[in-house]
PDB file of C-alpha atoms in Angstrom:
ATOM      1  CA  UNK A   1      51.771  63.005   8.625  1.00 47.00           C
ATOM      2  CA  UNK A   2      51.897  61.812  12.216  1.00 50.00           C
ATOM      3  CA  UNK A   3      50.948  64.155  15.012  1.00 53.00           C
ATOM      4  CA  UNK A   4      54.464  65.011  16.731  1.00 51.00           C
ATOM      5  CA  UNK A   5      52.634  65.527  20.062  1.00 52.00           C
ATOM      6  CA  UNK A   6      51.260  62.172  20.145  1.00 53.00           C
ATOM      7  CA  UNK A   7      54.852  60.500  19.503  1.00 52.00           C
ATOM      8  CA  UNK A   8      56.517  62.840  22.123  1.00 55.00           C
ATOM      9  CA  UNK A   9      54.299  62.710  25.316  1.00 53.00           C
ATOM     10  CA  UNK A  10      56.567  65.061  27.210  1.00 50.00           C
ATOM     11  CA  UNK A  11      55.723  67.988  24.854  1.00 53.00           C
ATOM     12  CA  UNK A  12      52.401  68.121  26.727  1.00 56.00           C
ATOM     13  CA  UNK A  13      53.841  68.398  29.856  1.00 61.00           C
ATOM     14  CA  UNK A  14      56.747  70.774  29.528  1.00 63.00           C
ATOM     15  CA  UNK A  15      56.628  71.411  33.337  1.00 62.00           C
ATOM     16  CA  UNK A  16      58.382  68.283  34.081  1.00 67.00           C
ATOM     17  CA  UNK A  17      61.558  69.656  32.640  1.00 69.00           C
ATOM     18  CA  UNK A  18      61.329  72.621  35.008  1.00 71.00           C
ATOM     19  CA  UNK A  19      60.149  70.920  38.072  1.00 74.00           C
ATOM     20  CA  UNK A  20      63.605  69.956  39.212  1.00 76.00           C
ATOM     21  CA  UNK A  21      64.955  73.602  38.791  1.00 75.00           C
ATOM     22  CA  UNK A  22      61.760  74.778  40.509  1.00 78.00           C
ATOM     23  CA  UNK A  23      62.576  72.584  43.470  1.00 78.00           C
ATOM     24  CA  UNK A  24      66.267  73.564  43.655  1.00 79.00           C
ATOM     25  CA  UNK A  25      64.920  77.441  43.555  1.00 85.00           C
ATOM     26  CA  UNK A  26      62.438  76.818  46.444  1.00 83.00           C
ATOM     27  CA  UNK A  27      64.790  74.786  48.271  1.00 85.00           C
ATOM     28  CA  UNK A  28      67.668  77.631  48.157  1.00 82.00           C
ATOM     29  CA  UNK A  29      64.954  80.160  49.035  1.00 86.00           C
ATOM     30  CA  UNK A  30      64.004  78.308  52.143  1.00 89.00           C
ATOM     31  CA  UNK A  31      67.749  77.759  53.044  1.00 87.00           C
ATOM     32  CA  UNK A  32      68.249  81.401  52.563  1.00 89.00           C
ATOM     33  CA  UNK A  33      65.245  82.350  55.073  1.00 90.00           C
ATOM     34  CA  UNK A  34      66.886  79.775  57.411  1.00 89.00           C
ATOM     35  CA  UNK A  35      70.452  81.032  57.253  1.00 91.00           C
ATOM     36  CA  UNK A  36      69.413  84.720  57.730  1.00 92.00           C
ATOM     37  CA  UNK A  37      67.271  83.836  60.674  1.00 94.00           C
ATOM     38  CA  UNK A  38      69.787  81.644  61.891  1.00 90.00           C
ATOM     39  CA  UNK A  39      72.633  84.082  61.486  1.00 93.00           C
ATOM     40  CA  UNK A  40      70.680  86.968  63.468  1.00 93.00           C
ATOM     41  CA  UNK A  41      70.198  84.339  66.320  1.00 92.00           C
ATOM     42  CA  UNK A  42      73.796  83.504  66.452  1.00 91.00           C
ATOM     43  CA  UNK A  43      74.982  87.259  66.494  1.00 93.00           C
ATOM     44  CA  UNK A  44      72.115  87.933  69.367  1.00 93.00           C
ATOM     45  CA  UNK A  45      73.565  84.665  71.214  1.00 89.00           C
ATOM     46  CA  UNK A  46      77.142  85.995  70.824  1.00 91.00           C
ATOM     47  CA  UNK A  47      76.372  89.510  72.073  1.00 93.00           C
ATOM     48  CA  UNK A  48      74.680  88.339  74.944  1.00 92.00           C
ATOM     49  CA  UNK A  49      77.858  86.063  75.807  1.00 89.00           C
ATOM     50  CA  UNK A  50      79.990  88.892  75.432  1.00 91.00           C
ATOM     51  CA  UNK A  51      78.295  91.098  77.927  1.00 94.00           C
ATOM     52  CA  UNK A  52      78.180  88.336  80.272  1.00 92.00           C
ATOM     53  CA  UNK A  53      82.223  87.698  79.704  1.00 90.00           C
ATOM     54  CA  UNK A  54      82.611  91.596  80.260  1.00 93.00           C
ATOM     55  CA  UNK A  55      80.847  91.524  83.608  1.00 93.00           C
ATOM     56  CA  UNK A  56      83.366  88.695  84.785  1.00 92.00           C
ATOM     57  CA  UNK A  57      86.324  90.604  83.561  1.00 92.00           C
ATOM     58  CA  UNK A  58      86.760  89.218  80.059  1.00 93.00           C
ATOM     59  CA  UNK A  59      86.467  91.265  76.961  1.00 95.00           C
ATOM     60  CA  UNK A  60      87.246  91.193  73.344  1.00 95.00           C
ATOM     61  CA  UNK A  61      87.745  94.441  71.318  1.00 95.00           C
ATOM     62  CA  UNK A  62      88.295  94.582  67.646  1.00 96.00           C
ATOM     63  CA  UNK A  63      89.746  97.403  65.514  1.00 97.00           C
ATOM     64  CA  UNK A  64      86.840  96.284  63.006  1.00 97.00           C
ATOM     65  CA  UNK A  65      84.403  93.587  62.995  1.00 96.00           C
ATOM     66  CA  UNK A  66      81.682  91.966  60.630  1.00 96.00           C
ATOM     67  CA  UNK A  67      79.549  89.104  60.185  1.00 96.00           C
ATOM     68  CA  UNK A  68      79.149  86.836  56.857  1.00 94.00           C
ATOM     69  CA  UNK A  69      79.654  83.329  55.387  1.00 94.00           C
ATOM     70  CA  UNK A  70      76.295  83.318  53.520  1.00 93.00           C
ATOM     71  CA  UNK A  71      75.048  80.715  52.413  1.00 91.00           C
ATOM     72  CA  UNK A  72      76.761  77.661  54.270  1.00 92.00           C
ATOM     73  CA  UNK A  73      78.712  79.374  57.035  1.00 94.00           C
ATOM     74  CA  UNK A  74      78.477  81.863  59.870  1.00 96.00           C
ATOM     75  CA  UNK A  75      81.680  83.958  59.820  1.00 96.00           C
ATOM     76  CA  UNK A  76      83.104  86.401  62.444  1.00 97.00           C
ATOM     77  CA  UNK A  77      85.869  88.619  61.369  1.00 97.00           C
ATOM     78  CA  UNK A  78      87.778  90.568  63.798  1.00 97.00           C
ATOM     79  CA  UNK A  79      90.922  92.794  62.988  1.00 97.00           C
ATOM     80  CA  UNK A  80      93.488  93.464  65.501  1.00 97.00           C
ATOM     81  CA  UNK A  81      91.709  91.713  68.280  1.00 97.00           C
ATOM     82  CA  UNK A  82      92.485  92.572  72.031  1.00 96.00           C
ATOM     83  CA  UNK A  83      91.317  90.068  74.546  1.00 95.00           C
ATOM     84  CA  UNK A  84      91.615  91.271  78.293  1.00 95.00           C
ATOM     85  CA  UNK A  85      91.527  88.991  81.247  1.00 92.00           C
ATOM     86  CA  UNK A  86      90.353  89.514  84.810  1.00 90.00           C
ATOM     87  CA  UNK A  87      93.921  89.614  86.111  1.00 84.00           C
ATOM     88  CA  UNK A  88      94.696  92.523  83.911  1.00 88.00           C
ATOM     89  CA  UNK A  89      96.468  90.396  81.045  1.00 90.00           C
ATOM     90  CA  UNK A  90      96.009  91.338  77.508  1.00 94.00           C
ATOM     91  CA  UNK A  91      96.760  89.450  74.145  1.00 95.00           C
ATOM     92  CA  UNK A  92      96.652  91.095  70.983  1.00 96.00           C
ATOM     93  CA  UNK A  93      96.652  89.502  67.581  1.00 96.00           C
ATOM     94  CA  UNK A  94      96.818  90.428  63.847  1.00 96.00           C
ATOM     95  CA  UNK A  95      93.253  88.863  62.747  1.00 97.00           C
ATOM     96  CA  UNK A  96      90.714  86.608  64.146  1.00 97.00           C
ATOM     97  CA  UNK A  97      88.181  84.559  61.892  1.00 98.00           C
ATOM     98  CA  UNK A  98      85.528  82.283  63.829  1.00 97.00           C
ATOM     99  CA  UNK A  99      83.766  80.054  61.424  1.00 97.00           C
ATOM    100  CA  UNK A 100      80.806  77.601  62.151  1.00 95.00           C
ATOM    101  CA  UNK A 101      78.807  75.399  59.481  1.00 93.00           C
ATOM    102  CA  UNK A 102      75.378  76.580  59.382  1.00 91.00           C
ATOM    103  CA  UNK A 103      73.943  73.045  59.914  1.00 89.00           C
ATOM    104  CA  UNK A 104      76.166  72.679  63.071  1.00 90.00           C
ATOM    105  CA  UNK A 105      76.645  76.061  64.938  1.00 89.00           C
ATOM    106  CA  UNK A 106      78.020  74.326  68.162  1.00 90.00           C
ATOM    107  CA  UNK A 107      81.311  73.654  66.492  1.00 94.00           C
ATOM    108  CA  UNK A 108      83.250  76.807  66.015  1.00 95.00           C
ATOM    109  CA  UNK A 109      86.837  76.933  64.300  1.00 97.00           C
ATOM    110  CA  UNK A 110      88.890  80.101  65.260  1.00 97.00           C
ATOM    111  CA  UNK A 111      91.936  81.171  62.934  1.00 98.00           C
ATOM    112  CA  UNK A 112      94.304  83.533  64.693  1.00 97.00           C
ATOM    113  CA  UNK A 113      96.947  85.095  62.563  1.00 96.00           C
ATOM    114  CA  UNK A 114     100.154  86.432  64.260  1.00 91.00           C
ATOM    115  CA  UNK A 115     102.133  87.816  65.452  1.00 94.00           C
ATOM    116  CA  UNK A 116     100.628  88.230  68.855  1.00 95.00           C
ATOM    117  CA  UNK A 117     101.311  90.495  71.755  1.00 94.00           C
ATOM    118  CA  UNK A 118     100.902  89.549  75.330  1.00 93.00           C
ATOM    119  CA  UNK A 119     100.943  92.065  78.097  1.00 91.00           C
ATOM    120  CA  UNK A 120     101.107  91.490  81.909  1.00 83.00           C
ATOM    121  CA  UNK A 121     100.196  93.586  84.504  1.00 80.00           C
ATOM    122  CA  UNK A 122     103.343  95.912  85.548  1.00 76.00           C
ATOM    123  CA  UNK A 123     105.363  94.285  82.631  1.00 77.00           C
ATOM    124  CA  UNK A 124     106.296  95.175  79.072  1.00 80.00           C
ATOM    125  CA  UNK A 125     104.629  93.642  76.224  1.00 86.00           C
ATOM    126  CA  UNK A 126     106.191  90.252  74.843  1.00 88.00           C
ATOM    127  CA  UNK A 127     105.756  89.680  71.278  1.00 92.00           C
ATOM    128  CA  UNK A 128     104.979  85.929  70.272  1.00 94.00           C
ATOM    129  CA  UNK A 129     105.631  85.094  66.608  1.00 96.00           C
ATOM    130  CA  UNK A 130     103.581  82.016  65.025  1.00 97.00           C
ATOM    131  CA  UNK A 131     102.071  80.514  61.950  1.00 96.00           C
ATOM    132  CA  UNK A 132      98.146  80.434  61.723  1.00 97.00           C
ATOM    133  CA  UNK A 133      96.722  79.052  64.912  1.00 97.00           C
ATOM    134  CA  UNK A 134      93.811  76.920  64.596  1.00 98.00           C
ATOM    135  CA  UNK A 135      91.539  76.372  67.550  1.00 97.00           C
ATOM    136  CA  UNK A 136      88.640  74.304  67.586  1.00 97.00           C
ATOM    137  CA  UNK A 137      85.527  74.679  70.050  1.00 95.00           C
ATOM    138  CA  UNK A 138      82.820  72.090  70.409  1.00 94.00           C
ATOM    139  CA  UNK A 139      80.275  73.586  72.630  1.00 88.00           C
ATOM    140  CA  UNK A 140      78.104  70.891  74.932  1.00 82.00           C
ATOM    141  CA  UNK A 141      74.646  71.630  76.143  1.00 71.00           C
ATOM    142  CA  UNK A 142      75.691  71.970  79.730  1.00 72.00           C
ATOM    143  CA  UNK A 143      77.965  74.773  79.050  1.00 71.00           C
ATOM    144  CA  UNK A 144      81.115  72.771  78.831  1.00 82.00           C
ATOM    145  CA  UNK A 145      83.143  72.297  75.543  1.00 89.00           C
ATOM    146  CA  UNK A 146      85.942  70.205  73.961  1.00 94.00           C
ATOM    147  CA  UNK A 147      88.927  72.214  72.895  1.00 96.00           C
ATOM    148  CA  UNK A 148      91.712  71.545  70.498  1.00 97.00           C
ATOM    149  CA  UNK A 149      94.501  74.136  69.291  1.00 98.00           C
ATOM    150  CA  UNK A 150      97.622  73.832  67.098  1.00 98.00           C
ATOM    151  CA  UNK A 151     100.058  76.418  66.905  1.00 97.00           C
ATOM    152  CA  UNK A 152     102.811  76.164  64.416  1.00 98.00           C
ATOM    153  CA  UNK A 153     106.372  77.858  64.280  1.00 97.00           C
ATOM    154  CA  UNK A 154     105.884  79.201  67.709  1.00 97.00           C
ATOM    155  CA  UNK A 155     108.466  81.622  69.101  1.00 96.00           C
ATOM    156  CA  UNK A 156     107.855  83.275  72.621  1.00 92.00           C
ATOM    157  CA  UNK A 157     110.175  86.010  72.529  1.00 86.00           C
ATOM    158  CA  UNK A 158     113.304  84.051  71.889  1.00 87.00           C
ATOM    159  CA  UNK A 159     112.598  82.309  75.358  1.00 89.00           C
ATOM    160  CA  UNK A 160     110.563  79.212  74.100  1.00 93.00           C
ATOM    161  CA  UNK A 161     110.375  78.211  70.415  1.00 96.00           C
ATOM    162  CA  UNK A 162     108.575  75.223  68.878  1.00 98.00           C
ATOM    163  CA  UNK A 163     107.975  74.041  65.567  1.00 98.00           C
ATOM    164  CA  UNK A 164     104.398  72.870  66.630  1.00 98.00           C
ATOM    165  CA  UNK A 165     102.238  72.896  69.665  1.00 98.00           C
ATOM    166  CA  UNK A 166      99.174  70.790  70.056  1.00 98.00           C
ATOM    167  CA  UNK A 167      96.707  71.050  72.821  1.00 98.00           C
ATOM    168  CA  UNK A 168      93.632  69.166  73.767  1.00 98.00           C
ATOM    169  CA  UNK A 169      90.800  69.509  76.781  1.00 96.00           C
ATOM    170  CA  UNK A 170      87.819  67.752  77.634  1.00 94.00           C
ATOM    171  CA  UNK A 171      85.504  67.599  80.452  1.00 92.00           C
ATOM    172  CA  UNK A 172      86.330  64.818  82.812  1.00 88.00           C
ATOM    173  CA  UNK A 173      85.077  65.024  86.625  1.00 77.00           C
ATOM    174  CA  UNK A 174      83.268  67.774  88.036  1.00 78.00           C
ATOM    175  CA  UNK A 175      85.160  70.998  88.101  1.00 84.00           C
ATOM    176  CA  UNK A 176      88.080  69.211  86.029  1.00 92.00           C
ATOM    177  CA  UNK A 177      89.229  68.699  82.449  1.00 94.00           C
ATOM    178  CA  UNK A 178      91.598  66.034  80.900  1.00 96.00           C
ATOM    179  CA  UNK A 179      94.091  67.631  79.126  1.00 97.00           C
ATOM    180  CA  UNK A 180      96.860  66.686  76.335  1.00 98.00           C
ATOM    181  CA  UNK A 181      99.757  68.497  75.049  1.00 98.00           C
ATOM    182  CA  UNK A 182     102.197  67.624  72.584  1.00 98.00           C
ATOM    183  CA  UNK A 183     105.312  69.915  71.641  1.00 98.00           C
ATOM    184  CA  UNK A 184     107.726  69.031  68.691  1.00 98.00           C
ATOM    185  CA  UNK A 185     111.022  70.751  68.060  1.00 97.00           C
ATOM    186  CA  UNK A 186     110.985  72.832  71.117  1.00 97.00           C
ATOM    187  CA  UNK A 187     113.803  74.701  72.976  1.00 95.00           C
ATOM    188  CA  UNK A 188     113.941  76.922  76.089  1.00 91.00           C
ATOM    189  CA  UNK A 189     116.764  79.205  76.442  1.00 89.00           C
ATOM    190  CA  UNK A 190     117.519  80.860  79.769  1.00 82.00           C
ATOM    191  CA  UNK A 191     119.639  84.144  79.863  1.00 82.00           C
ATOM    192  CA  UNK A 192     123.333  83.431  79.674  1.00 84.00           C
ATOM    193  CA  UNK A 193     122.502  79.493  79.118  1.00 85.00           C
ATOM    194  CA  UNK A 194     122.569  77.277  76.001  1.00 89.00           C
ATOM    195  CA  UNK A 195     119.359  76.179  74.562  1.00 91.00           C
ATOM    196  CA  UNK A 196     117.484  73.335  76.469  1.00 91.00           C
ATOM    197  CA  UNK A 197     116.108  71.419  73.262  1.00 94.00           C
ATOM    198  CA  UNK A 198     113.785  68.397  72.992  1.00 96.00           C
ATOM    199  CA  UNK A 199     112.499  66.500  69.734  1.00 97.00           C
ATOM    200  CA  UNK A 200     109.331  65.921  71.376  1.00 98.00           C
ATOM    201  CA  UNK A 201     107.520  66.281  74.713  1.00 98.00           C
ATOM    202  CA  UNK A 202     104.195  65.064  75.647  1.00 98.00           C
ATOM    203  CA  UNK A 203     101.836  65.332  78.776  1.00 98.00           C
ATOM    204  CA  UNK A 204      98.515  63.658  79.627  1.00 98.00           C
ATOM    205  CA  UNK A 205      96.922  64.620  82.851  1.00 97.00           C
ATOM    206  CA  UNK A 206      93.925  66.475  84.602  1.00 96.00           C
ATOM    207  CA  UNK A 207      93.610  69.911  85.444  1.00 95.00           C
ATOM    208  CA  UNK A 208      91.058  70.997  88.386  1.00 94.00           C
ATOM    209  CA  UNK A 209      89.237  74.302  88.480  1.00 88.00           C
ATOM    210  CA  UNK A 210      91.701  75.277  91.420  1.00 90.00           C
ATOM    211  CA  UNK A 211      94.876  74.810  89.007  1.00 91.00           C
ATOM    212  CA  UNK A 212      96.080  71.618  90.277  1.00 95.00           C
ATOM    213  CA  UNK A 213      97.466  69.459  87.476  1.00 96.00           C
ATOM    214  CA  UNK A 214      97.687  65.585  88.096  1.00 96.00           C
ATOM    215  CA  UNK A 215     100.331  64.243  85.244  1.00 97.00           C
ATOM    216  CA  UNK A 216      99.328  60.706  84.473  1.00 97.00           C
ATOM    217  CA  UNK A 217     102.087  60.709  81.766  1.00 97.00           C
ATOM    218  CA  UNK A 218     104.960  62.931  81.290  1.00 97.00           C
ATOM    219  CA  UNK A 219     107.575  62.292  78.370  1.00 97.00           C
ATOM    220  CA  UNK A 220     110.711  64.007  76.878  1.00 96.00           C
ATOM    221  CA  UNK A 221     112.695  62.724  74.119  1.00 96.00           C
ATOM    222  CA  UNK A 222     115.845  64.059  72.715  1.00 95.00           C
ATOM    223  CA  UNK A 223     118.100  62.070  70.125  1.00 93.00           C
ATOM    224  CA  UNK A 224     117.381  58.646  71.870  1.00 92.00           C
ATOM    225  CA  UNK A 225     117.591  60.288  75.301  1.00 94.00           C
ATOM    226  CA  UNK A 226     114.228  59.698  77.101  1.00 95.00           C
ATOM    227  CA  UNK A 227     112.845  61.023  80.366  1.00 94.00           C
ATOM    228  CA  UNK A 228     109.208  60.250  81.749  1.00 96.00           C
ATOM    229  CA  UNK A 229     107.084  60.383  84.833  1.00 96.00           C
ATOM    230  CA  UNK A 230     104.232  61.240  86.752  1.00 97.00           C
ATOM    231  CA  UNK A 231     103.185  63.555  89.587  1.00 97.00           C
ATOM    232  CA  UNK A 232     101.091  66.498  90.521  1.00 97.00           C
ATOM    233  CA  UNK A 233     102.078  70.323  89.979  1.00 96.00           C
ATOM    234  CA  UNK A 234     100.560  73.504  90.553  1.00 96.00           C
ATOM    235  CA  UNK A 235     101.524  77.249  90.607  1.00 94.00           C
ATOM    236  CA  UNK A 236     102.290  79.149  94.054  1.00 92.00           C
ATOM    237  CA  UNK A 237     101.243  82.739  94.897  1.00 90.00           C
ATOM    238  CA  UNK A 238     104.097  83.847  92.810  1.00 89.00           C
ATOM    239  CA  UNK A 239     102.899  81.886  89.873  1.00 86.00           C
ATOM    240  CA  UNK A 240     106.080  79.686  90.156  1.00 91.00           C
ATOM    241  CA  UNK A 241     105.758  75.969  89.633  1.00 93.00           C
ATOM    242  CA  UNK A 242     105.241  73.754  92.749  1.00 96.00           C
ATOM    243  CA  UNK A 243     104.934  69.906  93.093  1.00 96.00           C
ATOM    244  CA  UNK A 244     106.600  66.550  92.549  1.00 96.00           C
ATOM    245  CA  UNK A 245     107.281  64.428  89.606  1.00 96.00           C
ATOM    246  CA  UNK A 246     108.644  61.002  90.022  1.00 95.00           C
ATOM    247  CA  UNK A 247     110.823  60.544  86.956  1.00 94.00           C
ATOM    248  CA  UNK A 248     112.820  57.987  85.229  1.00 92.00           C
ATOM    249  CA  UNK A 249     115.260  58.074  82.407  1.00 90.00           C
ATOM    250  CA  UNK A 250     116.948  55.594  79.947  1.00 91.00           C
ATOM    251  CA  UNK A 251     120.315  57.161  79.932  1.00 87.00           C
ATOM    252  CA  UNK A 252     121.323  59.069  83.018  1.00 82.00           C
ATOM    253  CA  UNK A 253     124.823  59.883  81.889  1.00 82.00           C
ATOM    254  CA  UNK A 254     123.487  61.829  78.743  1.00 86.00           C
ATOM    255  CA  UNK A 255     120.859  63.407  80.908  1.00 85.00           C
ATOM    256  CA  UNK A 256     123.160  64.780  83.165  1.00 81.00           C
ATOM    257  CA  UNK A 257     125.376  66.117  80.435  1.00 85.00           C
ATOM    258  CA  UNK A 258     122.274  67.857  79.104  1.00 87.00           C
ATOM    259  CA  UNK A 259     121.505  69.418  82.414  1.00 82.00           C
ATOM    260  CA  UNK A 260     124.800  70.391  83.654  1.00 81.00           C
ATOM    261  CA  UNK A 261     125.056  73.769  81.988  1.00 84.00           C
ATOM    262  CA  UNK A 262     121.689  74.560  83.788  1.00 80.00           C
ATOM    263  CA  UNK A 263     122.261  73.384  87.137  1.00 77.00           C
ATOM    264  CA  UNK A 264     122.799  76.268  89.593  1.00 74.00           C
ATOM    265  CA  UNK A 265     124.667  74.581  92.505  1.00 72.00           C
ATOM    266  CA  UNK A 266     128.196  74.409  93.797  1.00 76.00           C
ATOM    267  CA  UNK A 267     130.684  72.058  92.207  1.00 77.00           C
ATOM    268  CA  UNK A 268     130.800  69.915  95.312  1.00 76.00           C
ATOM    269  CA  UNK A 269     126.894  69.478  95.233  1.00 73.00           C
ATOM    270  CA  UNK A 270     127.172  68.744  91.502  1.00 72.00           C
ATOM    271  CA  UNK A 271     129.913  65.943  92.044  1.00 76.00           C
ATOM    272  CA  UNK A 272     127.710  64.521  94.967  1.00 76.00           C
ATOM    273  CA  UNK A 273     124.574  64.474  92.872  1.00 73.00           C
ATOM    274  CA  UNK A 274     126.329  62.768  89.981  1.00 71.00           C
ATOM    275  CA  UNK A 275     127.800  60.445  92.112  1.00 76.00           C
ATOM    276  CA  UNK A 276     124.544  59.441  94.157  1.00 72.00           C
ATOM    277  CA  UNK A 277     122.497  59.222  90.756  1.00 69.00           C
ATOM    278  CA  UNK A 278     125.410  57.035  89.358  1.00 68.00           C
ATOM    279  CA  UNK A 279     124.978  54.575  91.953  1.00 69.00           C
ATOM    280  CA  UNK A 280     121.276  54.020  90.500  1.00 65.00           C
ATOM    281  CA  UNK A 281     122.467  52.765  87.025  1.00 66.00           C
ATOM    282  CA  UNK A 282     122.186  53.956  83.498  1.00 69.00           C
ATOM    283  CA  UNK A 283     118.250  53.813  83.815  1.00 72.00           C
ATOM    284  CA  UNK A 284     117.737  55.814  87.061  1.00 77.00           C
ATOM    285  CA  UNK A 285     114.686  57.098  88.840  1.00 83.00           C
ATOM    286  CA  UNK A 286     114.702  60.207  91.035  1.00 83.00           C
ATOM    287  CA  UNK A 287     112.171  62.696  92.464  1.00 88.00           C
ATOM    288  CA  UNK A 288     111.813  66.117  90.678  1.00 91.00           C
ATOM    289  CA  UNK A 289     110.751  68.492  93.280  1.00 93.00           C
ATOM    290  CA  UNK A 290     109.696  72.149  92.807  1.00 92.00           C
ATOM    291  CA  UNK A 291     109.240  73.956  96.235  1.00 93.00           C
ATOM    292  CA  UNK A 292     109.349  77.773  97.270  1.00 92.00           C
ATOM    293  CA  UNK A 293     110.945  78.734  94.013  1.00 90.00           C
ATOM    294  CA  UNK A 294     113.573  76.198  94.032  1.00 90.00           C
ATOM    295  CA  UNK A 295     114.222  73.008  92.062  1.00 88.00           C
ATOM    296  CA  UNK A 296     115.433  69.854  93.482  1.00 87.00           C
ATOM    297  CA  UNK A 297     116.663  66.562  92.094  1.00 82.00           C
ATOM    298  CA  UNK A 298     116.141  64.121  95.155  1.00 78.00           C
ATOM    299  CA  UNK A 299     117.569  66.206  98.165  1.00 78.00           C
ATOM    300  CA  UNK A 300     119.665  68.350  96.447  1.00 77.00           C
ATOM    301  CA  UNK A 301     118.940  71.733  95.062  1.00 81.00           C
ATOM    302  CA  UNK A 302     120.089  72.260  91.596  1.00 80.00           C
ATOM    303  CA  UNK A 303     118.410  75.806  90.591  1.00 81.00           C
ATOM    304  CA  UNK A 304     115.888  78.468  90.888  1.00 84.00           C
ATOM    305  CA  UNK A 305     112.471  78.725  89.374  1.00 85.00           C
ATOM    306  CA  UNK A 306     111.195  81.927  87.995  1.00 80.00           C
ATOM    307  CA  UNK A 307     107.562  83.022  87.813  1.00 83.00           C
ATOM    308  CA  UNK A 308     105.717  81.793  84.541  1.00 78.00           C
ATOM    309  CA  UNK A 309     103.889  85.264  84.332  1.00 75.00           C
TER     310      UNK A 309
END
């Protein structure tokens, strides 16, 4: 009778069957050691960063917080987060989850569940409802970061609403960031006024550390009506918009019809404005000027500007 061991060479070397499994176990063990070491290092780094930010007036408080994500992620969970800013502003939300892949801890995804509440110094709290907000932060070696954010179904206390908001920022020149903002299905409702709605608004510009925003491209679209322009704006000491935008529209008549309920000016000035702009043709150009809390189209004042906060 033939020797079965001679006919089946693998029978003498059964370790070959278990070698792949053993390799997986060893690799998983090494990965586990790395994860626990890296997770501890991340927690230490975050604790240090929070301490430095608190010294600058920023703070994050949680009703409860925890770390997890084993084996492939680092996760930080914060319930009822409250973020305080140096100016005394406070933002509270329902929950915060920050996630980073274990192999790339410099890229952080933060998920924020609403509703959120914003409290300004000396003012009552304002409730902001929204879907799950997603914020992406890619840290760079020089301390800068690329930041992207998306907020769906936003409702700012009934004053400003939007079906979707996207914002992006990346380092540009020294002490400046390139910014891009896209808002879809937006409407602004002032007290006693009809909603001022747009289908889509887009802004591309550069924001400096002192708060000056240079706008390279600003666009508004509403039912075929287009308004676009470029310029520079900033906030004055009372947090009101100040600056000038050189604007152009493809349909002046429709634009004036949209703005008419919102123009706070005497009838005579209103008629003068329409007559002057009418001379420019359907595709008109005009300077939009914000100065000392007042808003002008060309030389004529059309309304007052309230502080943004």
